[in-house]
Structures are given as structure tokens and as C-alpha cells.
Short mmCIF file of C-alpha atoms and ligand atoms in Angstrom, two decimals:
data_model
loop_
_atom_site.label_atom_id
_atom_site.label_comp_id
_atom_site.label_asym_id
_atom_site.label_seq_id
_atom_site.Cartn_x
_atom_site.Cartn_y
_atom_site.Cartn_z
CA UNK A 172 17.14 8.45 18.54
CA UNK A 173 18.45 6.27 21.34
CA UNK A 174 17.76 9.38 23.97
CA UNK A 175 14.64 9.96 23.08
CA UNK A 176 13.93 5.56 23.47
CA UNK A 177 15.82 5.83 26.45
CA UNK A 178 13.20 8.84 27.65
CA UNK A 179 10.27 7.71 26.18
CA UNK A 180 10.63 4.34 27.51
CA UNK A 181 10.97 5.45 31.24
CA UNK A 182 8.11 7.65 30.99
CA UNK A 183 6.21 5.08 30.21
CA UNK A 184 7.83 2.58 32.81
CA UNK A 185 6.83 4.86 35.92
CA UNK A 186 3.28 4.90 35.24
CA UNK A 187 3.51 0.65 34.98
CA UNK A 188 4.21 -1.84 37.98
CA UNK A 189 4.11 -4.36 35.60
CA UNK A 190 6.47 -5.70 32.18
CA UNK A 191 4.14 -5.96 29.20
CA UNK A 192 4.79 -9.05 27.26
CA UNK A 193 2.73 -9.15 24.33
CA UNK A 194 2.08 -5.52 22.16
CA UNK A 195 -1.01 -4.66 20.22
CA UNK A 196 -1.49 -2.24 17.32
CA UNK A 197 -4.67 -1.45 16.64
CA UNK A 198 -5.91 0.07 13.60
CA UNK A 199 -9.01 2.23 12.07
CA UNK A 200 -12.21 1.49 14.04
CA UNK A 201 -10.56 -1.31 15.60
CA UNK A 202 -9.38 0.38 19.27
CA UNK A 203 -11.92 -0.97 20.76
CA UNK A 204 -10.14 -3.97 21.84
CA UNK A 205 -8.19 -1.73 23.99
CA UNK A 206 -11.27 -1.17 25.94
CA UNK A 207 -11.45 -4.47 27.18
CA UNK A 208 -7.71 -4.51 28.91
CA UNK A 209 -8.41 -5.03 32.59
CA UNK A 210 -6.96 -2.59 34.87
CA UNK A 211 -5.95 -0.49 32.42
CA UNK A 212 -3.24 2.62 32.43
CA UNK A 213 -3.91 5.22 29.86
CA UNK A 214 -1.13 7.08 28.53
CA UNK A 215 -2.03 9.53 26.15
CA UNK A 216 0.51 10.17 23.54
CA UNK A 217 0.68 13.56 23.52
CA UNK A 218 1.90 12.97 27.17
CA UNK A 219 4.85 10.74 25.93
CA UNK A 220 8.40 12.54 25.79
CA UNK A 221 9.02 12.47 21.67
CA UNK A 222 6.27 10.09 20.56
CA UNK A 223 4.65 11.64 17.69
CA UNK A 224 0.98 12.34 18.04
CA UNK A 225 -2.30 10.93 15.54
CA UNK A 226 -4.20 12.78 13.71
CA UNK A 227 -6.67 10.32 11.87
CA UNK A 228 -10.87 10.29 12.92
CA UNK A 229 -11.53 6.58 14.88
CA UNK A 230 -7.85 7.16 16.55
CA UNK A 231 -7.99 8.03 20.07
CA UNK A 232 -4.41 8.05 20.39
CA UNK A 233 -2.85 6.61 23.58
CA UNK A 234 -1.55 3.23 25.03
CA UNK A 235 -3.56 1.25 27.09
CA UNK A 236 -1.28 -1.27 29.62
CA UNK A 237 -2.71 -4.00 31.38
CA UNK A 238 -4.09 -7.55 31.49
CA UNK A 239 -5.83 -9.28 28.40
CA UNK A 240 -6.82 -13.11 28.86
CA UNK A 241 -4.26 -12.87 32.00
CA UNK A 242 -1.31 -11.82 29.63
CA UNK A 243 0.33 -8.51 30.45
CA UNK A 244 -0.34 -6.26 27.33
CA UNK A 245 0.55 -2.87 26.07
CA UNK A 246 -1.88 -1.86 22.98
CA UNK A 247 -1.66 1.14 20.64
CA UNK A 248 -5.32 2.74 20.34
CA UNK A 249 -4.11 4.31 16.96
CA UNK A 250 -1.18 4.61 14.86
CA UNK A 251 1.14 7.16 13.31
CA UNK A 252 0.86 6.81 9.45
CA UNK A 253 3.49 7.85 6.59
CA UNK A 254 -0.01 9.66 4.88
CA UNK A 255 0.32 11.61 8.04
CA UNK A 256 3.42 13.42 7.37
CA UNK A 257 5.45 11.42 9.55
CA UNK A 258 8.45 10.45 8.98
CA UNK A 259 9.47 5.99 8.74
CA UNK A 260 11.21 6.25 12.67
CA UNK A 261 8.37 8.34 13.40
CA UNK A 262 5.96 5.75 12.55
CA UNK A 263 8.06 3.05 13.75
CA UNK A 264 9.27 4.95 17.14
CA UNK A 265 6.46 3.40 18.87
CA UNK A 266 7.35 -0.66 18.07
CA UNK A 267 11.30 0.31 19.18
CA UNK A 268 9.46 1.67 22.67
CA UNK A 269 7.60 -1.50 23.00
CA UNK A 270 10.94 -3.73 22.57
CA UNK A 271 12.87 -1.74 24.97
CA UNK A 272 10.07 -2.20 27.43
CA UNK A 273 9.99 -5.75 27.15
CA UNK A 274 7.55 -6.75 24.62
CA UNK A 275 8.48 -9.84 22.59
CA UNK A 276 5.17 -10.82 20.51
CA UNK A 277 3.70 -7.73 18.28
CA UNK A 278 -0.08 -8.19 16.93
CA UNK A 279 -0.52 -5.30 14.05
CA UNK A 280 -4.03 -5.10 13.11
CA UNK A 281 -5.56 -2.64 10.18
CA UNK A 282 -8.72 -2.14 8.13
CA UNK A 283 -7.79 -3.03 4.89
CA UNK A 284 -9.61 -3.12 1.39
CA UNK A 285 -9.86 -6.47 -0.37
CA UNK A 286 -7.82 -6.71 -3.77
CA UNK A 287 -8.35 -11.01 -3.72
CA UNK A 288 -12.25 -11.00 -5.46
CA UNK A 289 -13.12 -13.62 -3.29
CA UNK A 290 -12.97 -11.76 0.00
CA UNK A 291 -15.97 -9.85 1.48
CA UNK A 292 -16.02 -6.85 3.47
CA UNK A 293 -16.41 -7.61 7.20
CA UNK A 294 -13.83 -10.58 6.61
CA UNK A 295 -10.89 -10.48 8.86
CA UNK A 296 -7.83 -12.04 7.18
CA UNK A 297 -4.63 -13.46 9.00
CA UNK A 298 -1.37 -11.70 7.16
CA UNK A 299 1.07 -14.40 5.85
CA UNK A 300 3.49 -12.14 3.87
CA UNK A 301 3.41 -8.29 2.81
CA UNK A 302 4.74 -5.86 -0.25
CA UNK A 303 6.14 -3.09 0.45
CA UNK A 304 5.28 -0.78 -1.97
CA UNK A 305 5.76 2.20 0.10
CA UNK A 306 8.78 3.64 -1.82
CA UNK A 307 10.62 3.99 1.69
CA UNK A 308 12.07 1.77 4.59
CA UNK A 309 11.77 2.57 8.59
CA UNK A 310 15.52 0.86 8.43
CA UNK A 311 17.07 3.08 6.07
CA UNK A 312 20.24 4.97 7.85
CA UNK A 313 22.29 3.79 10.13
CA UNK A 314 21.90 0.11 11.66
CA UNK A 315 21.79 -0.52 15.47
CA UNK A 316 23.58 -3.47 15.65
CA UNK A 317 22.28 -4.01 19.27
CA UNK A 318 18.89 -4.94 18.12
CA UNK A 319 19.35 -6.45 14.66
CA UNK A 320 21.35 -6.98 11.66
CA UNK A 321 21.62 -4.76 8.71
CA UNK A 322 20.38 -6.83 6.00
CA UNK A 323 17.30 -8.43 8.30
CA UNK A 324 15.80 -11.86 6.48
CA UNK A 325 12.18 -10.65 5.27
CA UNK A 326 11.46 -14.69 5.01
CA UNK A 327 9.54 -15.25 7.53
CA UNK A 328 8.99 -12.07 9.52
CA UNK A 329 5.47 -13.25 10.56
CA UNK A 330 6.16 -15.68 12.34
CA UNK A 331 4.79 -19.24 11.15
CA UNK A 332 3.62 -20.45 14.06
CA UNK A 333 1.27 -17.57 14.96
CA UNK A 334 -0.18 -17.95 11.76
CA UNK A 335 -1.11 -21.50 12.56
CA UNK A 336 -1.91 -20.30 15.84
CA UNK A 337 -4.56 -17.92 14.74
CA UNK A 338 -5.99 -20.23 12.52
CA UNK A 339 -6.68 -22.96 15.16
CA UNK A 340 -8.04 -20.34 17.43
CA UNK A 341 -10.45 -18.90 14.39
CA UNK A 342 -11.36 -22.18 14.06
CA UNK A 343 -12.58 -23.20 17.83
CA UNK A 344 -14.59 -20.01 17.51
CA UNK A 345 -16.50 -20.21 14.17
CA UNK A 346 -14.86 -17.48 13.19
CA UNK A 347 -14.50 -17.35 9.24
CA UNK A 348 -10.71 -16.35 8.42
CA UNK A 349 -9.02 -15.82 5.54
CA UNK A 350 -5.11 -15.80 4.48
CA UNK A 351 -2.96 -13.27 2.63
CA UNK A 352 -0.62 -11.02 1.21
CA UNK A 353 -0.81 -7.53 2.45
CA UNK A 354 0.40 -4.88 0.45
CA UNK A 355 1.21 -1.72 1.96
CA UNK A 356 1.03 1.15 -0.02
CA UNK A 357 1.46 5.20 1.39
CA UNK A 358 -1.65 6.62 0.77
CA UNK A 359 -3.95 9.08 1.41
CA UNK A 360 -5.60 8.24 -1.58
CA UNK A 361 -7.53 5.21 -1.85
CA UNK A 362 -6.31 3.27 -4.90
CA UNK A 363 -6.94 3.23 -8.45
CA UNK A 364 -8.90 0.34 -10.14
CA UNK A 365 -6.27 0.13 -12.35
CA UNK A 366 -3.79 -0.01 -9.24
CA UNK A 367 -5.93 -2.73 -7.59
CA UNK A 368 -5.33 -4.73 -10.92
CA UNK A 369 -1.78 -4.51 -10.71
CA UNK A 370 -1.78 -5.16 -7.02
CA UNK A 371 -3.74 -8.25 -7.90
CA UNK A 372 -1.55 -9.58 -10.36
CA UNK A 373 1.35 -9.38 -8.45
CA UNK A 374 -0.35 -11.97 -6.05
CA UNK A 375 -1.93 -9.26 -3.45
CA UNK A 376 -5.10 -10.17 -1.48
CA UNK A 377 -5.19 -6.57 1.06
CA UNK A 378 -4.08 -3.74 0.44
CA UNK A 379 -3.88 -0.80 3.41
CA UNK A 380 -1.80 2.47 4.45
CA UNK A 381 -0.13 1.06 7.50
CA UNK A 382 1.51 -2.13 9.10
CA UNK A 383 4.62 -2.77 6.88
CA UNK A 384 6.54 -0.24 8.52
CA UNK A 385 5.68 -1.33 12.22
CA UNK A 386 6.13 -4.92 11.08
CA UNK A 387 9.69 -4.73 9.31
CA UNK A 388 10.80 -3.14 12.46
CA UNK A 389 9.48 -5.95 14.58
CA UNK A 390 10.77 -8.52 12.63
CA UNK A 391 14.39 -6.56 12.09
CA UNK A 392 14.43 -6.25 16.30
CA UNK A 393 13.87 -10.04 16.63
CA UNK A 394 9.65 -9.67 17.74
CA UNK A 395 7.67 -12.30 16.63
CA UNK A 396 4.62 -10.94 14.30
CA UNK A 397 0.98 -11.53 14.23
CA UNK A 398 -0.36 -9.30 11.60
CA UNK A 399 -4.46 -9.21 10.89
CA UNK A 400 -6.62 -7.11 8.47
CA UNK A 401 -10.09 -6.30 8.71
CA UNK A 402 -11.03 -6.59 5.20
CA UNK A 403 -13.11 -3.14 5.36
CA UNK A 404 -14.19 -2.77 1.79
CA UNK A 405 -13.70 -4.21 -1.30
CA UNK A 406 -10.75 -1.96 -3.03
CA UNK A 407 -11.50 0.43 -6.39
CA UNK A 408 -12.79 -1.01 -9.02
CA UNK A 409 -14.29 -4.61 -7.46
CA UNK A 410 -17.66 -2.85 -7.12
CA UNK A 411 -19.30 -0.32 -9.35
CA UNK A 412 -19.11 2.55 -5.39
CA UNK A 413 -17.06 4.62 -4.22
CA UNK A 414 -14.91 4.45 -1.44
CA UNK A 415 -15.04 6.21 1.74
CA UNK A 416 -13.56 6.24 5.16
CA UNK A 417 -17.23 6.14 6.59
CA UNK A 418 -17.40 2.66 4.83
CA UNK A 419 -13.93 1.22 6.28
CA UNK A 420 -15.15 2.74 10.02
CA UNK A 421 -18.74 1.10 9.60
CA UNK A 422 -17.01 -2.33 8.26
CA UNK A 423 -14.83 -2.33 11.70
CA UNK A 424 -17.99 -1.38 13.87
CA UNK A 425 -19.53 -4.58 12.53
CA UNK A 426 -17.09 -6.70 12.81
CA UNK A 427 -15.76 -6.35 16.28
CA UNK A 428 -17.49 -8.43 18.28
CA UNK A 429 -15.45 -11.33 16.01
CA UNK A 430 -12.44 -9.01 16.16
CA UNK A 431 -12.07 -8.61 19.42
CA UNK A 432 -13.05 -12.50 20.52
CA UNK A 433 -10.77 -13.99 17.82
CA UNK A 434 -7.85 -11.95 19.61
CA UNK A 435 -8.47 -12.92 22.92
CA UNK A 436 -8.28 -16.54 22.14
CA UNK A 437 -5.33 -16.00 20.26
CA UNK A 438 -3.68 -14.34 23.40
CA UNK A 439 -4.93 -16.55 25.99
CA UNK A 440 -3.43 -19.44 24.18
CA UNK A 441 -0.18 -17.47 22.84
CA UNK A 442 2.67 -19.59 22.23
CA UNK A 443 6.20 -18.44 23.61
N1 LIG B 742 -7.14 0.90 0.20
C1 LIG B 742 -6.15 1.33 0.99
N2 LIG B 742 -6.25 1.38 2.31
C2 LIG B 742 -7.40 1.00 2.87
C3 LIG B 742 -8.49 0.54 2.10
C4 LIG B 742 -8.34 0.49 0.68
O1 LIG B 742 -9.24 0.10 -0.07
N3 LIG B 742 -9.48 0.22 2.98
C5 LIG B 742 -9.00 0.48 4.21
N4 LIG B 742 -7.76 0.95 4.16
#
């Protein structure tokens, strides 16, 4: 594992002159933000010694390194999911690439479907806490004690002050923003209502395939978290439709103009 950081990691550094600070995962429909880096290095992961490569419509699939609001950034323009067949370091090889190349403050960002009854699709919410309910752990095995403890504290892993943070800065822009628990279940499938029930009564307000693996890795490494959901749909059973990925990529089309101005002013005005 450490080899293939060590080679992954200097692939990546020759194509940069520059340390990226601040990392950025973006999920379905919402690379787009990686189109507004300035001066921007692409790096497609296929071309990336050991990083796995995506599979999922709406995921292009590469890094994109440069400047966003001045701040030196390194974004993910898709994501490796469990669904996929990948493996938890698989998914989570990416964040441990970021840390090694400098990156202290991780934004995760995913469309999500709403299990609280008083979201709305197009909402984006700020992530205070998550469930894993993935049945799995990226930490499981082994513990590097060079980047974090083996029993990491879950307590805060995103991180207070960014959630403040974001909430000021959704504020200033007239942004509407909500706040919640994200659960994280495996997918592919789309939930049950009955699921969505039980993830509701167990005090969940999202619910999405992604994010909790990237984030407990973060958090176990020392990063400082930002996590945000594009509330894409409302999940099984709130309305009397089906659900479809069409739906969650429309959702994200709609909403990015907010998306990507909401994250901007949340980087420009980062705290370290
Ligand atoms: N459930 C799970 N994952 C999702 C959903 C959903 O309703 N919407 C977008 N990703």
C-alpha cells in the first residue's frame, strides 16, 4: 500500500509546480466545479500508477490541480464507489494520495436523496455527522501509526468550525442550506421505503452511496472535513415516483450555479 502512495503520489507531483492545500471530492453531476479551477492540470486517472479507475455516467474521472478563489486546490471530478466493486482502500486510496501531497482541508460533496420530509430536492445540505451503515470500514487491517491512531475519535470528524463556516458563507449569499446526518449506505440499489423509514427513525436526514469512506479516512489521517450533499431527490417512499439516476443528474444540473458559488465563498474565506 505504502509503494503504491509513495508512486502514485510522485506521479502526480511531477505534473504540479505547486502544493495543493485544500482537496475537493466531487460527486454525481457535481464535477463541474472542477471546471472553474484556474490554470488547471488534468490528470486522468487511468494515467495514475495504481489509482483505481470510475466507472459511473456524470464521472469524468480525473483530478483537476490548480487555483480556486486564490487557494491551491486538487479536486476529484468523480469518485470510486464500494457499488463499484472496489474494494474500502480502493475507494479511500485517493484521500491517502491527497494527504501525502499536502492537502490538509478535504470538502466531500455527493448527490444525496432526502430521508428528513422537510427537505426538497435541489436543497444542498451541510453534513454535521454520518452513519455508517456500510457493513465495512476503509480502516479495517492493519493501522499506520504514522498517520493516525487505531481507534480514531468519530466525535467530531467534521470539523465544527467548517460547519459554522459554511453556514456564514450560505448565508452572505442567499443561499438556502440545510443541516444533517448523512447516512451512507453501499448501494447500487436505491433504497426501500421501508429502509428510508428506518433510516429516518434512527435520526437520518440524507442518505447516499459514497462519502463515509473518504471521510473516516480524512478524519483518521488528521484532515479537517467539510462534507455537503446535494439533496437530489426525495428518497423511496416520500413521493408516490420512482427513482432514477436521470432524476439525481437533473437535480445537480439545476442546482449548480448555487453549488458551485456557495463553495467558492467557502474557500476564499477558509479558515486554517
Ligand atoms: N439513495 C441513495 N443514494 C442516492 C439517492 C438516494 O435516494 N439519491 C442520490 N444518491
Amino acid at each position: 500500500m505504502n509503494n503504491h502512495l509513495n508512486e502514485a503520489t510522485t506521479y502526480i507531483q511531477s505534473k504540479l509546480s505547486m502544493t495543493p492545500e485544500i482537496g475537493l471530492i466531487l460527486g454525481s453531476g457535481l464535477g463541474v466545479l472542477g471546471d472553474a479551477i484556474e490554470s488547471p492540470t488534468f490528470i486522468d486517472y487511468k494515467d495514475i500508477p495504481h489509482f483505481p479507475e470510475s466507472t459511473v455516467e456524470g464521472h469524468k474521472g480525473r483530478l483537476v490541480i490548480g487555483h480556486l478563489e486564490g487557494k491551491p486546490v486538487i479536486a476529484m471530478q468523480g469518485r470510486f464507489h464500494y457499488y463499484e466493486g472496489y474494494s474500502m482502500q480502493d475507494v479511500t486510496f485517493p484521500v491517502h494520495v491527497m494527504k501525502q501531497l499536502g492537502v490538509a482541508s478535504l470538502i466531500v460533496t455527493n448527490a444525496a436523496g432526502g430521508v428528513n420530509t422537510a427537505f426538497k430536492p435541489g436543497d444542498l445540505m451541510i453534513i454535521t455527522d454520518h452513519i455508517n451503515n456500510m457493513g465495512d470500514n476503509p480502516l479495517i487491517g492493519p493501522n499506520d501509526d504514522q498517520l493516525g491512531v487505531r481507534f480514531p475519535d468519530m466525535s467530531q470528524v467534521y470539523d465544527r468550525t467548517y460547519i459554522d463556516h459554511a453556514t456564514t458563507c450560505a448565508n452572505e449569499l442567499n443561499i438556502p442550506i440545510q443541516k444533517g446526518v448523512y447516512v451512507g449506505n453501499t448501494g447500487p440499489v436505491y433504497e426501500t421505503p421501508a429502509e428510508i423509514k428506518m433510516l429516518r427513525l434512527l435520526g437520518g436526514d440524507a442518505v447516499g452511496m459514497s462519502t463515509v469512506p473518504e471521510v473516516i479516512t480524512a478524519g483518521h489521517a488528521g484532515m479537517r472535513v467539510l462534507g455537503i450533499s446535494c439533496i437530489s431527490n426525495m428518497a423511496a417512499g416520500i413521493l408516490d415516483q420512482p427513482l432514477t439516476h436521470d432524476e439525481v443528474i437533473e437535480t445537480t444540473e439545476y442546482v449548480k450555479d448555487h453549488f458551485i458559488k456557495l463553495v467558492k465563498q467557502i474557500i476564499h474565506t477558509l479558515p486554517q
